PDB file of C-alpha atoms in Angstrom:
ATOM      1  CA  MET A   1      -7.670  10.954  -7.900  1.00 82.00           C
ATOM      2  CA  ASN A   2      -4.542   9.431  -6.348  1.00 87.00           C
ATOM      3  CA  ILE A   3      -3.825   9.298  -2.642  1.00 87.00           C
ATOM      4  CA  ALA A   4      -0.668   8.588  -0.665  1.00 89.00           C
ATOM      5  CA  VAL A   5      -0.908   5.976   2.081  1.00 89.00           C
ATOM      6  CA  GLY A   6       1.954   5.651   4.570  1.00 90.00           C
ATOM      7  CA  LEU A   7       2.664   1.968   5.132  1.00 90.00           C
ATOM      8  CA  VAL A   8       5.833   1.673   7.230  1.00 92.00           C
ATOM      9  CA  GLU A   9       8.156   4.280   8.690  1.00 93.00           C
ATOM     10  CA  ASP A  10      11.482   4.706  10.449  1.00 93.00           C
ATOM     11  CA  ARG A  11      13.420   1.927   8.702  1.00 95.00           C
ATOM     12  CA  SER A  12      16.960   1.900   7.364  1.00 96.00           C
ATOM     13  CA  ALA A  13      15.930  -0.299   4.407  1.00 96.00           C
ATOM     14  CA  PHE A  14      12.935  -2.054   2.882  1.00 96.00           C
ATOM     15  CA  ARG A  15      12.841  -5.526   1.352  1.00 96.00           C
ATOM     16  CA  VAL A  16      10.167  -5.489  -1.325  1.00 97.00           C
ATOM     17  CA  ALA A  17       8.917  -8.138  -3.743  1.00 98.00           C
ATOM     18  CA  LEU A  18       7.812  -6.629  -7.031  1.00 98.00           C
ATOM     19  CA  ASN A  19       5.137  -8.593  -8.856  1.00 97.00           C
ATOM     20  CA  GLY A  20       5.233  -7.190 -12.373  1.00 97.00           C
ATOM     21  CA  SER A  21       7.379  -4.474 -13.903  1.00 98.00           C
ATOM     22  CA  PHE A  22       7.859  -1.026 -12.403  1.00 98.00           C
ATOM     23  CA  ILE A  23       9.685   2.056 -13.647  1.00 98.00           C
ATOM     24  CA  SER A  24      11.548   4.609 -11.557  1.00 97.00           C
ATOM     25  CA  ALA A  25      11.343   8.370 -11.929  1.00 94.00           C
ATOM     26  CA  SER A  26      14.779   8.217 -13.615  1.00 95.00           C
ATOM     27  CA  GLY A  27      13.495   5.708 -16.206  1.00 97.00           C
ATOM     28  CA  GLN A  28      15.089   2.529 -14.828  1.00 97.00           C
ATOM     29  CA  THR A  29      12.900  -0.570 -15.170  1.00 97.00           C
ATOM     30  CA  TYR A  30      12.549  -3.023 -12.285  1.00 98.00           C
ATOM     31  CA  VAL A  31      11.190  -6.459 -13.196  1.00 97.00           C
ATOM     32  CA  SER A  32       9.500  -8.970 -10.887  1.00 97.00           C
ATOM     33  CA  GLY A  33      11.736 -10.056  -8.051  1.00 98.00           C
ATOM     34  CA  GLN A  34      13.089  -9.262  -4.597  1.00 97.00           C
ATOM     35  CA  TYR A  35      14.743  -5.898  -3.970  1.00 98.00           C
ATOM     36  CA  GLU A  36      16.253  -4.120  -1.002  1.00 97.00           C
ATOM     37  CA  PHE A  37      15.944  -0.341  -1.087  1.00 97.00           C
ATOM     38  CA  LYS A  38      18.197   1.691   1.213  1.00 97.00           C
ATOM     39  CA  ALA A  39      17.558   5.106  -0.328  1.00 97.00           C
ATOM     40  CA  PRO A  40      14.598   7.131  -1.584  1.00 97.00           C
ATOM     41  CA  ILE A  41      12.969   5.862  -4.774  1.00 97.00           C
ATOM     42  CA  ASP A  42       9.730   6.379  -6.679  1.00 97.00           C
ATOM     43  CA  LEU A  43       8.433   3.365  -8.621  1.00 98.00           C
ATOM     44  CA  ARG A  44       5.328   3.256 -10.807  1.00 97.00           C
ATOM     45  CA  PRO A  45       3.790   0.034 -12.147  1.00 97.00           C
ATOM     46  CA  LEU A  46       3.953  -0.351 -15.918  1.00 97.00           C
ATOM     47  CA  ASP A  47       0.599  -2.161 -15.799  1.00 94.00           C
ATOM     48  CA  ARG A  48      -1.593  -0.746 -13.014  1.00 88.00           C
ATOM     49  CA  GLU A  49      -4.120  -3.579 -13.376  1.00 87.00           C
ATOM     50  CA  THR A  50      -1.755  -6.492 -12.758  1.00 91.00           C
ATOM     51  CA  ALA A  51       1.399  -5.186 -11.042  1.00 94.00           C
ATOM     52  CA  SER A  52       1.698  -5.173  -7.256  1.00 95.00           C
ATOM     53  CA  PHE A  53       4.324  -5.207  -4.549  1.00 97.00           C
ATOM     54  CA  THR A  54       4.668  -7.087  -1.276  1.00 97.00           C
ATOM     55  CA  VAL A  55       6.306  -5.875   1.931  1.00 96.00           C
ATOM     56  CA  ASP A  56       7.178  -7.878   5.057  1.00 91.00           C
ATOM     57  CA  ASP A  57       6.607  -6.648   8.600  1.00 88.00           C
ATOM     58  CA  VAL A  58       3.789  -4.176   7.953  1.00 89.00           C
ATOM     59  CA  THR A  59       2.060  -3.331  11.227  1.00 86.00           C
ATOM     60  CA  ILE A  60      -1.676  -3.839  10.959  1.00 83.00           C
ATOM     61  CA  GLY A  61      -4.368  -3.110  13.539  1.00 80.00           C
ATOM     62  CA  VAL A  62      -2.365  -0.247  15.048  1.00 81.00           C
ATOM     63  CA  GLY A  63      -3.642   0.487  18.537  1.00 85.00           C
ATOM     64  CA  PHE A  64      -6.023  -2.468  18.614  1.00 85.00           C
ATOM     65  CA  HIS A  65      -5.695  -5.648  20.676  1.00 88.00           C
ATOM     66  CA  TRP A  66      -4.924  -7.613  17.499  1.00 86.00           C
ATOM     67  CA  GLN A  67      -2.023  -5.385  16.338  1.00 86.00           C
ATOM     68  CA  ARG A  68       0.679  -7.466  14.647  1.00 89.00           C
ATOM     69  CA  GLN A  69       3.330  -7.551  11.919  1.00 91.00           C
ATOM     70  CA  GLN A  70       2.238  -9.140   8.660  1.00 91.00           C
ATOM     71  CA  ARG A  71       3.300  -9.583   5.038  1.00 93.00           C
ATOM     72  CA  GLN A  72       1.042  -7.341   2.929  1.00 91.00           C
ATOM     73  CA  GLY A  73       0.514  -6.884  -0.798  1.00 93.00           C
ATOM     74  CA  PHE A  74      -0.368  -3.594  -2.456  1.00 92.00           C
ATOM     75  CA  ARG A  75      -1.339  -2.289  -5.881  1.00 92.00           C
ATOM     76  CA  GLY A  76      -0.243   1.098  -7.171  1.00 94.00           C
ATOM     77  CA  GLY A  77       3.023   2.962  -6.906  1.00 96.00           C
ATOM     78  CA  LEU A  78       5.766   2.437  -4.361  1.00 96.00           C
ATOM     79  CA  ARG A  79       7.565   5.480  -2.990  1.00 97.00           C
ATOM     80  CA  ILE A  80      10.269   5.576  -0.348  1.00 97.00           C
ATOM     81  CA  ILE A  81      11.140   8.929   1.169  1.00 97.00           C
ATOM     82  CA  ALA A  82      13.779   9.988   3.667  1.00 97.00           C
ATOM     83  CA  THR A  83      12.659  11.539   6.933  1.00 95.00           C
ATOM     84  CA  GLY A  84      14.614  12.683   9.974  1.00 91.00           C
ATOM     85  CA  ARG A  85      14.200   9.228  11.542  1.00 93.00           C
ATOM     86  CA  GLY A  86      14.884   7.001   8.536  1.00 96.00           C
ATOM     87  CA  LEU A  87      12.946   5.844   5.506  1.00 97.00           C
ATOM     88  CA  THR A  88       9.178   5.808   5.066  1.00 97.00           C
ATOM     89  CA  LEU A  89       7.408   3.561   2.560  1.00 97.00           C
ATOM     90  CA  ILE A  90       4.364   5.074   0.837  1.00 96.00           C
ATOM     91  CA  ASN A  91       1.768   3.483  -1.439  1.00 95.00           C
ATOM     92  CA  ASP A  92       0.527   5.867  -4.150  1.00 94.00           C
ATOM     93  CA  ILE A  93      -2.822   4.464  -5.220  1.00 90.00           C
ATOM     94  CA  ASP A  94      -5.994   5.464  -7.015  1.00 87.00           C
ATOM     95  CA  LEU A  95      -8.770   6.496  -4.604  1.00 84.00           C
ATOM     96  CA  ASP A  96     -11.248   3.897  -5.873  1.00 83.00           C
ATOM     97  CA  ALA A  97      -8.662   1.089  -5.675  1.00 80.00           C
ATOM     98  CA  TYR A  98      -7.880   2.153  -2.097  1.00 78.00           C
ATOM     99  CA  VAL A  99     -11.555   2.180  -1.102  1.00 80.00           C
ATOM    100  CA  GLU A 100     -11.950  -1.282  -2.619  1.00 81.00           C
ATOM    101  CA  SER A 101      -9.006  -2.591  -0.570  1.00 74.00           C
ATOM    102  CA  VAL A 102     -10.317  -0.990   2.631  1.00 76.00           C
ATOM    103  CA  ILE A 103     -13.706  -2.603   2.222  1.00 77.00           C
ATOM    104  CA  ALA A 104     -12.126  -5.979   1.452  1.00 72.00           C
ATOM    105  CA  SER A 105      -9.928  -5.793   4.545  1.00 72.00           C
ATOM    106  CA  GLU A 106     -12.532  -4.414   6.963  1.00 78.00           C
ATOM    107  CA  MET A 107     -15.736  -6.129   5.886  1.00 76.00           C
ATOM    108  CA  SER A 108     -16.831  -9.685   5.229  1.00 79.00           C
ATOM    109  CA  ALA A 109     -17.558 -10.592   1.622  1.00 79.00           C
ATOM    110  CA  HIS A 110     -20.771 -12.100   2.983  1.00 85.00           C
ATOM    111  CA  SER A 111     -22.008  -8.752   4.334  1.00 85.00           C
ATOM    112  CA  PRO A 112     -25.220  -7.396   2.809  1.00 88.00           C
ATOM    113  CA  SER A 113     -24.473  -5.439  -0.368  1.00 87.00           C
ATOM    114  CA  GLU A 114     -26.113  -2.286   1.036  1.00 89.00           C
ATOM    115  CA  LEU A 115     -23.722  -2.382   4.016  1.00 86.00           C
ATOM    116  CA  LEU A 116     -20.738  -2.688   1.665  1.00 84.00           C
ATOM    117  CA  LYS A 117     -22.030   0.227  -0.428  1.00 86.00           C
ATOM    118  CA  ALA A 118     -22.492   2.381   2.686  1.00 87.00           C
ATOM    119  CA  HIS A 119     -18.975   1.528   3.827  1.00 84.00           C
ATOM    120  CA  ALA A 120     -17.631   2.583   0.410  1.00 84.00           C
ATOM    121  CA  VAL A 121     -19.440   5.931   0.578  1.00 87.00           C
ATOM    122  CA  ILE A 122     -18.196   6.612   4.114  1.00 86.00           C
ATOM    123  CA  SER A 123     -14.608   5.616   3.300  1.00 82.00           C
ATOM    124  CA  ARG A 124     -14.479   7.711   0.128  1.00 83.00           C
ATOM    125  CA  SER A 125     -16.093  10.713   1.843  1.00 86.00           C
ATOM    126  CA  TRP A 126     -13.666  10.545   4.774  1.00 83.00           C
ATOM    127  CA  LEU A 127     -10.660  10.421   2.430  1.00 78.00           C
ATOM    128  CA  VAL A 128     -11.814  13.251   0.182  1.00 81.00           C
ATOM    129  CA  SER A 129     -12.675  15.560   3.069  1.00 81.00           C
TER     130      SER A 129
END
């Protein structure tokens, strides 16, 4: 099961580093490197296990006292859509890969394994419902 995760919105362009090869919906291949996208695009990794993309100025901790802009890396597909206020960047990712990334970002690797398992069940259940 794939899910769509909104990463950044209301921009006129996105600077993205592709790590691995991606292919667009029109069949154009994008190799590793820096790109600036100013229009909608849908990119899928050719190798889902190794390809990723990196975006600058992703807001993390929204609404929390530690909210800040940060460079973030993502696995899965990269989709940019046009909205009434600009462009929105979306990460299309497998549910299990997303749950894995949530646990890694929200929990300590030193947490008890049962706590990590419970977090995985809660995260997956919340997403599916």
